[in-house]
Structure formats: C-alpha cells, structure tokens
Coordinates of C-alpha atoms in Angstrom, one line a residue:
Chain A
M582 CA -0.1 0.0 -0.1
G583 CA 3.2 2.3 -0.1
G584 CA 2.0 4.2 3.2
R585 CA -0.8 4.8 1.7
N586 CA -3.0 6.1 4.8
M587 CA -6.7 2.7 5.0
I588 CA -9.7 3.9 4.8
V589 CA -11.5 1.4 7.5
S590 CA -15.4 1.3 8.5
I591 CA -15.6 0.8 11.8
A592 CA -19.3 0.4 12.5
N593 CA -22.9 0.3 10.7
N594 CA -26.8 0.4 11.1
I595 CA -29.1 -0.4 8.6
T596 CA -32.7 1.0 9.8
S597 CA -35.0 -0.1 7.1
P598 CA -38.8 -2.3 6.5
L599 CA -36.4 -5.8 7.1
G600 CA -34.9 -4.4 10.0
M601 CA -33.5 -2.5 12.5
T602 CA -29.7 -4.0 12.5
T603 CA -27.6 -4.5 10.2
A604 CA -27.8 -8.5 11.1
E605 CA -31.5 -8.7 11.0
N606 CA -31.4 -7.2 7.7
Y607 CA -28.6 -8.5 6.4
A608 CA -30.4 -12.1 7.6
A609 CA -33.9 -11.0 6.0
V610 CA -32.3 -10.7 2.9
K611 CA -29.6 -13.6 2.9
A612 CA -33.2 -15.4 3.2
G613 CA -34.7 -13.5 0.1
K614 CA -37.2 -11.5 2.4
S615 CA -38.6 -9.0 1.0
A616 CA -40.7 -5.5 2.4
L617 CA -42.3 -4.7 -1.5
K618 CA -45.9 -4.3 -1.1
R619 CA -48.7 -2.7 -3.1
Y620 CA -50.3 0.2 -1.7
E621 CA -53.5 1.4 -3.2
G622 CA -55.2 5.0 -2.4
H623 CA -51.7 5.6 -0.2
W624 CA -51.7 9.1 0.9
G625 CA -54.6 10.0 -1.2
L626 CA -52.4 8.9 -4.6
P627 CA -55.0 7.7 -7.5
E628 CA -52.3 5.2 -8.1
A629 CA -51.8 2.1 -6.6
F630 CA -47.6 1.7 -6.1
V631 CA -45.5 -1.0 -4.7
A632 CA -43.4 0.5 -2.8
S633 CA -41.2 -0.6 0.9
L634 CA -41.8 1.4 3.4
I635 CA -41.5 1.9 7.3
D636 CA -43.8 1.4 9.3
R637 CA -44.4 5.4 11.0
S638 CA -46.2 3.9 13.8
N639 CA -42.5 2.8 15.1
F640 CA -41.2 6.3 15.4
T641 CA -43.3 8.3 18.0
D642 CA -40.5 11.1 18.8
T643 CA -42.5 14.4 18.2
R644 CA -39.8 16.9 18.4
Y645 CA -38.3 15.2 14.9
T646 CA -39.7 14.6 11.7
I647 CA -40.3 10.7 10.0
V648 CA -37.3 11.8 8.4
E649 CA -35.0 12.8 11.2
Q650 CA -36.0 10.0 13.3
V651 CA -35.2 7.6 10.9
V652 CA -31.4 8.6 10.0
I653 CA -30.6 9.3 14.2
H654 CA -31.7 5.9 14.6
S655 CA -29.6 4.6 12.7
V656 CA -26.8 6.8 13.7
T657 CA -27.2 5.6 17.5
K658 CA -27.4 1.7 16.8
A659 CA -24.3 2.7 15.1
L660 CA -22.9 4.0 17.9
E661 CA -23.2 1.6 20.0
S662 CA -20.1 -0.6 18.6
A663 CA -18.0 2.7 17.6
N664 CA -16.7 3.6 20.2
I665 CA -16.5 7.7 19.6
D666 CA -16.9 10.6 21.3
T667 CA -19.6 13.2 18.2
A668 CA -19.4 15.6 20.6
S669 CA -14.9 16.2 19.4
P670 CA -14.3 18.8 16.6
R671 CA -12.5 15.9 15.1
V672 CA -15.5 14.1 13.8
L673 CA -17.7 15.5 10.7
F674 CA -21.2 14.3 10.0
I675 CA -21.4 13.8 6.0
F676 CA -25.3 13.0 5.2
S677 CA -26.5 11.6 2.1
T678 CA -30.4 12.1 0.7
T679 CA -32.4 13.3 -2.3
K680 CA -35.5 15.2 -0.9
G681 CA -34.3 15.1 2.8
N682 CA -38.3 16.6 3.8
V683 CA -39.7 17.8 1.2
F684 CA -43.4 16.7 2.0
L685 CA -43.4 19.4 4.2
L686 CA -43.8 21.2 1.1
D687 CA -47.2 19.8 0.9
K688 CA -49.8 22.3 2.5
R689 CA -51.3 20.1 4.8
E690 CA -48.2 19.6 6.5
K691 CA -48.4 20.6 10.0
G692 CA -46.8 20.5 12.9
F693 CA -42.5 21.8 11.8
P694 CA -41.8 24.9 10.8
Q695 CA -41.3 24.9 6.3
E696 CA -38.0 26.0 6.7
R697 CA -36.8 22.7 7.8
V698 CA -37.4 21.8 4.3
R699 CA -34.0 22.3 4.1
L700 CA -31.5 19.8 3.9
G701 CA -29.2 22.3 6.2
I702 CA -31.2 22.5 8.2
M703 CA -32.0 19.0 9.0
A704 CA -29.1 17.9 8.9
R705 CA -27.6 20.4 11.5
L706 CA -30.7 19.3 14.1
I707 CA -29.2 15.8 13.8
A708 CA -25.9 16.6 14.4
S709 CA -26.7 19.1 16.9
H710 CA -28.6 15.7 18.2
F711 CA -25.1 14.2 18.3
H712 CA -24.1 17.5 20.2
N713 CA -21.2 17.4 16.5
P714 CA -19.7 21.1 16.7
N715 CA -19.2 20.4 13.3
E716 CA -21.1 22.2 10.0
P717 CA -22.5 19.3 8.7
I718 CA -22.4 18.7 4.9
V719 CA -25.4 17.3 2.6
V720 CA -24.6 15.4 -0.5
S721 CA -26.9 15.7 -2.7
N722 CA -26.2 13.7 -6.4
A723 CA -29.5 12.5 -6.8
C724 CA -29.0 8.4 -7.1
I725 CA -25.4 7.8 -6.6
S726 CA -25.7 10.6 -3.2
G727 CA -24.7 7.5 -1.2
V728 CA -21.8 6.2 -3.0
C729 CA -20.6 10.3 -3.3
A730 CA -21.0 10.5 0.9
Q731 CA -18.4 7.5 1.5
I732 CA -15.6 9.7 -1.2
E733 CA -16.3 12.3 0.8
A734 CA -15.3 10.9 4.1
M735 CA -12.4 8.9 2.3
R736 CA -11.1 12.2 1.3
H737 CA -11.4 13.9 4.4
L738 CA -10.1 11.0 6.5
E739 CA -6.8 11.0 4.0
S740 CA -6.8 14.3 4.8
G741 CA -6.4 14.6 7.8
N742 CA -9.3 16.7 8.2
Y743 CA -10.8 14.5 10.7
D744 CA -10.4 11.2 12.3
Y745 CA -14.1 10.0 12.2
V746 CA -16.3 10.7 9.8
I747 CA -20.1 9.3 9.8
V748 CA -21.8 9.0 7.0
S749 CA -25.4 8.9 6.7
G750 CA -28.1 8.0 4.3
V751 CA -31.6 8.7 4.1
D752 CA -34.9 9.0 2.2
I753 CA -37.9 8.2 3.2
Q754 CA -41.0 8.2 0.5
S755 CA -44.1 10.7 0.4
A756 CA -46.1 11.5 -2.3
F757 CA -44.3 13.8 -3.4
I758 CA -41.6 11.1 -4.8
V759 CA -43.3 8.4 -5.4
S760 CA -46.4 10.4 -8.1
G761 CA -42.4 12.5 -10.0
F762 CA -42.1 8.6 -10.5
Q763 CA -45.2 7.4 -11.8
S764 CA -45.2 10.5 -14.4
F765 CA -42.0 9.1 -15.6
K766 CA -43.4 5.7 -16.2
A767 CA -41.1 5.0 -14.2
L768 CA -42.4 2.4 -10.8
S769 CA -43.0 -1.3 -11.4
P770 CA -46.3 -2.2 -11.2
E771 CA -45.8 -5.0 -10.2
E772 CA -42.5 -6.4 -7.6
C773 CA -38.9 -4.8 -9.7
K774 CA -37.0 -7.5 -11.5
P775 CA -33.6 -6.2 -11.7
F776 CA -32.3 -7.5 -15.3
D777 CA -34.6 -9.5 -15.9
A778 CA -36.4 -9.5 -19.8
N779 CA -39.5 -9.4 -18.0
R780 CA -38.8 -5.8 -15.9
H781 CA -40.6 -2.7 -16.1
G782 CA -39.3 -0.7 -13.9
L783 CA -38.3 0.5 -10.3
N784 CA -39.9 0.0 -6.4
L785 CA -39.1 2.6 -4.1
G786 CA -37.9 2.2 -0.1
D787 CA -37.8 3.6 2.9
A788 CA -34.2 3.6 4.4
A789 CA -31.7 5.1 6.5
A790 CA -27.9 3.1 6.6
T791 CA -25.2 4.7 8.4
I792 CA -21.4 3.7 8.3
I793 CA -18.1 4.8 10.1
Y794 CA -15.1 5.3 9.0
T795 CA -11.7 5.8 10.1
R796 CA -7.9 6.4 9.4
K797 CA -5.5 4.2 9.6
D798 CA -1.9 2.9 9.4
T799 CA -2.6 -0.7 8.9
V800 CA -5.6 -2.8 9.1
S801 CA -6.3 -6.7 9.7
E802 CA -7.4 -8.9 8.1
N803 CA -11.3 -8.9 9.2
E804 CA -11.7 -5.2 8.6
W805 CA -12.9 -3.8 5.5
C806 CA -12.1 -0.8 3.5
A807 CA -13.0 1.8 1.2
Y808 CA -10.5 1.6 -1.2
R809 CA -11.0 3.7 -3.9
G810 CA -14.1 5.7 -5.7
A811 CA -14.7 7.4 -8.5
I812 CA -17.4 9.9 -9.9
R813 CA -18.1 10.4 -13.4
N814 CA -20.6 12.0 -16.2
D815 CA -22.0 10.7 -19.2
A816 CA -22.2 14.0 -20.1
N817 CA -25.3 12.8 -22.3
H818 CA -29.1 13.6 -21.3
I819 CA -30.1 14.7 -17.7
S820 CA -33.5 11.7 -16.8
G821 CA -32.1 9.1 -19.9
P822 CA -28.9 7.1 -19.3
S823 CA -26.0 7.0 -21.6
R824 CA -26.2 4.3 -24.4
T825 CA -23.0 3.1 -24.2
G826 CA -22.4 3.2 -20.9
E827 CA -20.1 5.9 -20.4
G828 CA -19.6 7.3 -16.6
S829 CA -19.9 4.2 -15.2
Y830 CA -17.5 2.8 -17.4
R831 CA -15.8 5.5 -16.8
A832 CA -16.1 5.5 -13.0
L833 CA -14.7 1.6 -12.8
K834 CA -12.2 1.8 -15.1
H835 CA -10.9 4.4 -12.4
V836 CA -11.3 2.3 -9.6
L837 CA -10.2 -0.6 -10.9
G838 CA -7.3 0.8 -11.3
D839 CA -4.6 -1.5 -12.5
I840 CA -5.9 -4.4 -10.1
D841 CA -6.5 -8.3 -10.7
T842 CA -10.4 -8.1 -11.1
Q843 CA -9.9 -11.7 -10.2
I844 CA -9.9 -11.0 -6.5
I845 CA -13.6 -8.8 -6.9
A846 CA -16.1 -11.7 -5.5
F847 CA -19.1 -9.0 -7.8
V848 CA -20.3 -6.4 -8.4
N849 CA -23.1 -5.0 -6.6
A850 CA -25.2 -3.0 -9.6
H851 CA -27.6 -0.4 -9.4
G852 CA -29.9 -3.1 -11.3
T853 CA -32.9 -0.4 -10.7
A854 CA -35.2 -2.8 -12.8
T855 CA -35.6 0.5 -15.1
P856 CA -35.6 -0.7 -19.3
Y857 CA -33.1 1.8 -20.0
N858 CA -30.9 1.4 -16.2
D859 CA -30.1 -2.1 -16.5
E860 CA -29.0 -2.1 -20.4
M861 CA -26.5 1.0 -19.1
E862 CA -24.5 -1.2 -16.0
S863 CA -24.5 -3.7 -18.3
I864 CA -22.9 -1.9 -21.0
A865 CA -20.2 -0.6 -18.7
I866 CA -19.8 -4.1 -16.8
D867 CA -18.9 -5.5 -19.9
R868 CA -16.5 -2.4 -21.2
A869 CA -14.9 -3.1 -17.9
G870 CA -13.7 -6.3 -18.6
L871 CA -15.8 -7.9 -15.9
A872 CA -18.0 -9.7 -17.9
N873 CA -18.0 -12.7 -15.8
I874 CA -18.1 -11.9 -12.6
P875 CA -21.2 -12.0 -10.4
V876 CA -23.1 -8.9 -10.4
N877 CA -26.2 -8.5 -8.3
S878 CA -28.7 -5.6 -7.7
L879 CA -30.6 -5.8 -4.0
K880 CA -33.6 -3.4 -5.5
G881 CA -35.6 -6.2 -4.6
Y882 CA -35.7 -6.7 -1.1
Y883 CA -35.9 -3.0 -0.9
G884 CA -36.3 -1.6 -3.8
H885 CA -34.8 1.6 -4.8
T886 CA -33.9 3.7 -1.1
M887 CA -32.6 6.1 -2.9
G888 CA -30.5 8.8 -0.9
A889 CA -29.9 6.0 1.3
A890 CA -29.2 3.4 -0.8
G891 CA -25.2 3.5 -1.7
I892 CA -25.1 3.1 2.6
L893 CA -27.1 0.7 2.7
E894 CA -26.2 -2.1 -0.3
T895 CA -22.2 -0.9 0.5
I896 CA -23.5 -2.9 3.7
I897 CA -25.3 -5.6 3.1
S898 CA -22.3 -6.7 0.5
M899 CA -19.5 -6.2 3.4
Q900 CA -21.6 -8.5 5.3
A901 CA -22.2 -11.4 2.3
I902 CA -18.9 -11.0 1.8
D903 CA -18.0 -11.5 6.1
D904 CA -20.3 -14.6 5.0
N905 CA -18.5 -15.9 2.7
N906 CA -21.6 -15.4 0.4
I907 CA -22.7 -14.1 -2.6
L908 CA -26.4 -12.6 -2.7
A909 CA -28.8 -14.0 -5.1
T910 CA -30.7 -10.8 -7.6
R911 CA -34.2 -11.2 -5.9
G912 CA -37.1 -11.0 -8.8
F913 CA -34.2 -11.8 -11.8
D914 CA -35.4 -14.9 -13.6
T915 CA -34.1 -14.6 -17.4
L916 CA -31.4 -12.1 -18.3
G917 CA -33.4 -9.3 -20.4
V918 CA -29.6 -7.0 -21.7
S919 CA -27.4 -6.8 -24.6
R920 CA -24.3 -7.5 -23.2
E921 CA -24.1 -11.2 -21.5
I922 CA -23.4 -10.4 -17.8
N923 CA -23.1 -12.6 -15.3
V924 CA -26.2 -12.3 -13.3
T925 CA -26.4 -14.2 -10.3
N926 CA -30.2 -15.4 -9.6
Q927 CA -29.0 -17.6 -6.2
N928 CA -27.0 -17.5 -3.2
Q929 CA -23.8 -18.4 -4.0
P930 CA -20.3 -19.0 -1.6
T931 CA -17.3 -16.9 -2.4
E932 CA -13.8 -17.4 -0.8
K933 CA -13.2 -13.9 -2.1
T934 CA -12.7 -10.6 -0.1
A935 CA -13.5 -7.0 -2.0
F936 CA -16.5 -6.1 -4.3
I937 CA -17.5 -3.0 -6.7
K938 CA -20.6 -1.2 -5.7
L939 CA -22.4 1.0 -8.6
L940 CA -25.2 3.4 -8.9
S941 CA -26.5 6.1 -12.1
G942 CA -28.5 8.8 -11.3
F943 CA -30.4 11.9 -12.7
G944 CA -28.2 13.9 -14.1
G945 CA -26.2 12.2 -15.9
C946 CA -23.9 10.9 -12.9
N947 CA -22.7 7.8 -12.3
A948 CA -20.1 6.0 -8.8
A949 CA -18.4 3.6 -8.5
L950 CA -16.3 2.1 -4.9
L951 CA -13.8 -0.3 -4.5
M952 CA -14.6 -1.6 -1.1
T953 CA -11.3 -4.2 0.4
K954 CA -11.7 -6.7 3.3
G955 CA -7.8 -6.1 4.9
G956 CA -6.9 -4.3 2.5
L957 CA -4.1 -7.1 0.8
L958 CA -3.7 -5.6 -2.3
Chain B
M1033 CA -4.8 25.3 -5.3
M1034 CA -5.9 28.3 -7.7
I1035 CA -8.7 30.8 -8.6
L1036 CA -8.1 31.4 -12.5
H1037 CA -11.4 32.6 -13.1
R1038 CA -14.4 34.0 -10.9
V1039 CA -18.4 34.9 -12.0
Y1040 CA -20.8 36.5 -9.7
I1041 CA -24.2 36.6 -10.3
S1042 CA -26.9 38.2 -8.5
P1043 CA -30.5 39.2 -9.7
D1044 CA -29.1 42.6 -10.4
K1045 CA -25.3 42.4 -11.1
V1046 CA -22.7 39.9 -13.1
I1047 CA -19.3 40.2 -12.2
V1048 CA -16.6 38.6 -14.2
N1049 CA -13.0 38.7 -13.0
G1050 CA -13.8 41.6 -11.1
K1051 CA -15.6 44.0 -13.9
A1052 CA -18.8 44.1 -14.0
L1053 CA -21.3 43.8 -17.3
E1054 CA -23.7 46.1 -18.4
L1055 CA -27.2 45.0 -18.4
T1056 CA -30.5 46.6 -17.9
E1057 CA -32.9 43.8 -17.2
K1058 CA -32.7 42.5 -13.5
G1059 CA -33.7 38.8 -11.9
S1060 CA -35.3 35.7 -13.8
A1061 CA -34.9 38.3 -17.2
L1062 CA -30.9 38.7 -16.4
L1063 CA -31.0 35.6 -17.1
T1064 CA -31.8 35.6 -20.1
Q1065 CA -30.4 38.5 -21.3
I1066 CA -27.0 37.1 -20.9
Y1067 CA -28.1 34.5 -22.6
R1068 CA -29.1 36.2 -25.5
S1069 CA -25.9 38.8 -25.1
H1070 CA -22.7 36.4 -24.6
I1071 CA -24.1 32.6 -25.1
G1072 CA -26.7 31.9 -27.9
N1073 CA -27.4 29.1 -29.6
Y1074 CA -28.5 26.6 -27.4
P1075 CA -32.3 26.4 -27.2
K1076 CA -32.4 23.9 -24.3
F1077 CA -31.5 26.7 -22.2
F1078 CA -34.5 27.6 -22.3
K1079 CA -36.1 24.7 -21.1
M1080 CA -33.9 24.9 -18.0
D1081 CA -35.4 25.2 -14.5
T1082 CA -33.5 28.9 -12.8
L1083 CA -31.3 27.2 -11.1
C1084 CA -30.0 25.1 -14.0
K1085 CA -30.8 28.7 -16.4
L1086 CA -28.4 30.5 -13.2
G1087 CA -25.2 28.1 -13.5
F1088 CA -25.9 27.5 -17.1
V1089 CA -25.0 30.8 -18.3
A1090 CA -22.3 31.2 -14.7
S1091 CA -20.3 28.7 -15.7
E1092 CA -21.0 30.0 -20.1
L1093 CA -19.3 33.1 -18.8
L1094 CA -16.7 31.8 -16.0
L1095 CA -15.0 28.9 -19.2
N1096 CA -15.6 32.0 -22.2
A1097 CA -13.1 34.2 -19.9
E1098 CA -10.9 31.0 -20.3
G1099 CA -11.3 31.0 -23.8
N1100 CA -9.7 28.3 -26.4
R1101 CA -13.4 26.0 -26.0
N1102 CA -13.3 23.6 -28.5
F1103 CA -15.7 21.9 -26.5
E1104 CA -13.3 18.8 -26.9
P1105 CA -14.4 15.6 -24.6
R1106 CA -12.9 16.1 -21.4
E1107 CA -12.6 13.3 -17.9
D1108 CA -10.1 16.5 -16.1
R1109 CA -12.7 19.1 -15.1
A1110 CA -15.1 18.6 -12.2
V1111 CA -18.1 20.3 -11.7
I1112 CA -18.5 20.8 -7.8
L1113 CA -21.0 23.1 -7.2
F1114 CA -22.8 24.1 -3.8
N1115 CA -26.3 26.1 -1.9
R1116 CA -28.4 26.4 1.2
S1117 CA -31.7 25.4 -0.8
A1118 CA -31.5 22.4 -3.1
S1119 CA -34.2 22.3 -5.9
L1120 CA -35.9 24.4 -3.7
Q1121 CA -37.5 26.5 -6.3
A1122 CA -38.4 23.2 -8.7
D1123 CA -39.7 21.2 -5.6
T1124 CA -42.3 23.7 -5.1
N1125 CA -43.2 24.0 -7.9
Y1126 CA -43.4 19.9 -8.6
Q1127 CA -45.8 20.3 -5.3
S1128 CA -47.8 22.6 -7.3
T1129 CA -48.9 20.5 -9.6
I1130 CA -49.6 17.7 -6.7
Q1131 CA -51.0 19.7 -4.2
D1132 CA -54.4 19.5 -5.7
S1133 CA -56.3 16.7 -5.7
E1134 CA -58.8 17.5 -7.7
N1135 CA -56.0 19.4 -10.1
F1136 CA -53.1 17.2 -10.1
F1137 CA -51.3 16.7 -12.2
P1138 CA -48.1 15.7 -12.0
S1139 CA -45.4 16.8 -14.6
P1140 CA -42.2 14.9 -15.9
A1141 CA -40.9 18.4 -16.9
A1142 CA -40.8 19.8 -13.9
F1143 CA -39.7 16.5 -11.7
V1144 CA -36.4 16.2 -13.6
Y1145 CA -34.9 19.1 -12.1
T1146 CA -36.1 18.4 -8.4
L1147 CA -32.4 17.1 -8.2
P1148 CA -29.7 20.3 -7.4
N1149 CA -27.3 18.7 -9.4
I1150 CA -29.0 18.6 -12.9
V1151 CA -26.9 21.8 -13.1
T1152 CA -24.2 20.0 -12.7
G1153 CA -25.2 17.6 -15.6
E1154 CA -26.9 20.2 -17.5
I1155 CA -22.3 21.9 -17.2
A1156 CA -21.2 18.8 -18.5
I1157 CA -23.5 17.5 -21.1
R1158 CA -23.1 21.5 -22.8
N1159 CA -18.9 21.5 -22.1
K1160 CA -18.7 17.2 -22.8
Y1161 CA -17.2 16.6 -19.7
F1162 CA -17.0 13.0 -18.9
G1163 CA -15.3 14.2 -15.1
E1164 CA -16.7 13.8 -11.4
T1165 CA -20.1 15.6 -10.6
S1166 CA -21.2 16.8 -8.3
F1167 CA -23.8 18.7 -5.3
I1168 CA -23.0 19.4 -2.1
V1169 CA -26.1 21.4 0.5
I1170 CA -24.5 23.6 2.9
E1171 CA -26.6 25.9 5.4
E1172 CA -24.3 28.6 4.8
N1173 CA -22.1 30.3 1.7
D1174 CA -18.5 30.0 3.9
E1175 CA -16.0 29.9 1.8
K1176 CA -13.6 28.8 3.4
L1177 CA -16.3 24.9 3.7
I1178 CA -16.1 24.9 0.4
E1179 CA -12.8 25.5 -0.4
Q1180 CA -12.2 22.8 1.8
N1181 CA -14.4 20.1 -0.1
L1182 CA -12.7 21.1 -3.2
S1183 CA -9.3 20.9 -2.2
V1184 CA -10.2 17.0 -0.9
A1185 CA -12.2 16.6 -4.5
F1186 CA -8.1 17.0 -6.2
Q1187 CA -7.4 13.6 -4.6
D1188 CA -9.4 12.4 -7.6
T1189 CA -5.7 11.6 -9.5
D1190 CA -7.8 12.2 -13.1
T1191 CA -9.5 15.7 -11.7
K1192 CA -6.9 18.5 -13.1
S1193 CA -9.1 21.3 -12.5
I1194 CA -13.3 22.5 -11.4
I1195 CA -15.8 24.3 -11.8
G1196 CA -17.5 24.7 -8.0
G1197 CA -18.5 27.2 -6.1
W1198 CA -22.1 28.5 -5.1
L1199 CA -25.1 28.5 -7.0
D1200 CA -28.1 29.0 -4.9
C1201 CA -32.2 30.0 -6.0
T1202 CA -34.9 29.9 -4.7
D1203 CA -37.3 31.7 -7.1
E1204 CA -37.0 32.8 -10.2
E1205 CA -36.3 36.6 -8.9
N1206 CA -33.6 35.5 -6.2
F1207 CA -30.5 33.4 -6.8
E1208 CA -27.1 34.2 -7.1
A1209 CA -23.8 33.1 -8.0
N1210 CA -20.4 32.9 -7.1
I1211 CA -18.7 30.5 -9.4
F1212 CA -14.9 30.0 -10.0
L1213 CA -12.6 28.0 -12.5
M1214 CA -9.9 26.6 -9.8
E1215 CA -6.8 24.6 -10.8
K1216 CA -4.9 21.8 -8.6

C-alpha cells in the first residue's frame, strides 16, 4: 500500500422495513425476504404503487420528522459499536439524501416549520442531537449520493481534516416522490425484476443507513476498507442513461486501476430494474472487463432507497462477504440486457474479499466504489 | 490551489473577473439577457429551471473568460457546486402540480428538476465533461468550507481543474452565483 492511509469502516447500521439493525437486515436478505408491498389509495395518490415502506408508527418522537427520526435511529445504533465521542471537533457528519423533508412542502402538513425542508437545517438538527460542533455537509447527487458521501468521507479522512466521519444516508417516501416517479412512468406495477427480460421499472423504498469511517496505518484481515471511489458524468442527458454506459464505465475503470479483476467477488450494481438503467449498466460492466464477475442487485429486497441506497447496499455487500456469500438478485430470472453479464439468481459461496458498489442517477452522474477486506491489494 | 477566473451573478449584478457587465434586466430576465448577449445558440436553455439557467450562464461566462473553447470531450475537469436551498424552487413548482387532488397533474418535466445536481449535468453535457460532477448542500455560504471540500476533490488523480462554488436559487427573482475555475 506504499504508506497510504487506509480508510476503514468501524461500525454501521441499516434501519429499514426489513429490520432495525444490520444483522436483522442481512439475515432477512439472505433468506430472500422483501418488504415490497402493493399500496392502493395510499397518501391519497390516485394510482397504486409497490414500495418497501417503514412502519411510521414505530417512530413517535414528536420533536423530529419521520425522516430525522429514522436517521437518528440509524446513527445511534451504529454508534453503539463504535467507541467515539461525537462531541469532538475531530468527528464530521456527512449526510446523503435526495429529498430529505420534502413532504413538508405539502400545505396539509402541520407541526414542523417549513424551513426544515432545507437539507442543511435538517443536517444541523441531527448533528446537534449528537452534540457535534462541526457544520455538517449534505451530498445531494441524485441516486448516487450514498456512494458520493462515502467518497467525500474518504477524502476528508485522507487529508487529515477529521479522524472520524459518520456517513448517513436517508430517504423516506412520500406522495411527492412516488407521484414524480409515476409521472416518469418509471415504477413497476409489480415487484421489480432487476436485469430480467420482463422488467418493467423500479420500486421505491424507505431506509436509512450509516457507516462510520476512520483512518488507519494498518488494518487487520477482518477490517473493511473503502479502497478507491470515483464519480463520472455521462455528459449525455439529464434524465436518461448513456447508450454507451460512458460515466459508469469510466468510474469503474478508475476504481479498478491496475488491480487484477479476479480478486473481485461481485459487482453490486444499481440494478433498478428500469429498462434503460440495467441495459446501460450491462454495457458499462462489459466494457470494464467485468462480464465474468458475478453481478447482483438488492432492489428486489428493498426497492430503490435513493439517498440511502449507496450506503445500505455497501453494508449488505460487506455482510455477504463476511458470510462468504454472494447474494441472489431477488426478482431476476432470465437475462434481459444486451451484454452477457453474470447476474446471480441464487446465493452462492465465495472466498474472495473485495467488491464494487456501482450507482447511477439523474443528471447523468455515476459512481463506483471498490471495497476490500483486509486491504490486501 | 489557484483560482483562475471568477463569475458573480445576483438578480441585478453580473461580475466577471472583477469587472461588471453592463446589463439592463433584473431577476430571471437578467439570465435570459446574459444568454442572448453573451451565449446564444443553445435553445435547451429555455427549457431549464432557474437554478439550471443560473448555473448554465455563469459557467458559460466563466469558460468564455478562460477562452480557447473547443468542446472536446475531457475527463480531467470536475463540476462541484454548493448551495443552501438544494432544488427548492423546482420542488415548490412540482408540489403545486400535486397539491390539489381535484387538479392533480404531476409533470415529469417539472419533476426532473427536483434534484440540485441536474445543473452539474447540464454543464457537463454542454461542455462534454466526463469528469466528476457533484452537488453539496450546506446551510451557510462559507467560502472556507467550500474550499476545504474542493481541495480534497483533487485526490481523484484524474481531476486537474474544477468549476466550483456557490449556486443558490430560492425562486425566479432570488438567486446568487459565485463560481470559479480552479486548478490544483
């Protein structure tokens, strides 16, 4: 590693409809469970939808919105296994969200000041809940935010600006988000089928997920490192993916560098199950020389959790490798993309200890993150 | 890090590298006037929301100041912008299309702008930038914090220059751009 610092994950949490801890979440996913359900007449929306929603009645603290409460729960749980003082100026909070408290724009919503819709205000409230003195930053980079926030954490740790960064991603669904995706005709009328020939769109999901990172000179073989990340643009279209997978391909190429791709257990793709996204990813994965590496998507378990996705899916992927497992792509049956990539349809064993998290989003943005266990590259 | 060029735009002021441009319009009409007098020939401009229009004209003035524009694809330039209001204007606009259940007409054209990073994509598309694009929301326009976040972005070994800075818009008549072109 040539004296390079290692950026190490020391604790994490997933708060989702599948569980309130990482262990509960991983056990549910491994068993093939999903919280995707059909909702009719929900939030007064004229059109039914399938989504993975958190039971709001479990969150009763009236000081905070549902969005804030789910984040606070996730951070609190992650902190239980990390021995750090969040009141220290050496600790930074980085949040990842696309829509935060956007539901407060609805004139029927009462009980919280309208300014809470501002992401910086929400971030400050949460950081001050944990007595943190630093100005929190919020990465709002559409659906790739969760990986961007981790890359931002890596950079601030590498530079020595901070000793610990708490990265927490969240999005909680609302009429605003669901109707918007419906207007785009992007939602599947049934449970989503990533990379499948019969895929008809995505499902949305609620979640918060948190990883606490620190910087170390040396790592043990059981510790997870955020090895290298990259963000690249398609420079093609604001709401449609590139036909050549340009940004995803370039992000993959950068994180791979000159490492041997055979060390990679799997690529955990975005795999939203929209026709265009999955096709684009298959092209990018193939162009990057990863067509033989197993590819999976977790959207069939959680739906698309937006600002949480990059963090949630990184955590589940770390758990899977800790369990020597490559997870099945729930909902996938028959390959329905133009490139012959290796999409998993069942859990399978692995001895490998590295994976790539891949994401893409509106605005033509794409992100890739190479995670390695033990830092042995 | 070195700042090479800087553009400031408020509803009644446009300054390029310390020199004020002589323009007569105010608010969103000012953005259209900048487009017509200094840019032109990019009709997509008229489809954009105010945040994107602001970012588009500000980046055009910045890149015109840099000169030698050839629109060749490149991966070594990042676009990393910051603001307080995220996509609030577009959010409010989209909310109005779904507020009334008797008059419910959610618009995909309005929904697409409900993400602040769309403007970074517009700038990347215009200039064929395949490099990093990112949008970060902070509550105060704190140049020190912005510079701290931009300086660490050069850890990406492909990134040699950044279009960065503040780009905020709360509605058609209230906005502020303070963006710059910086090198490592």
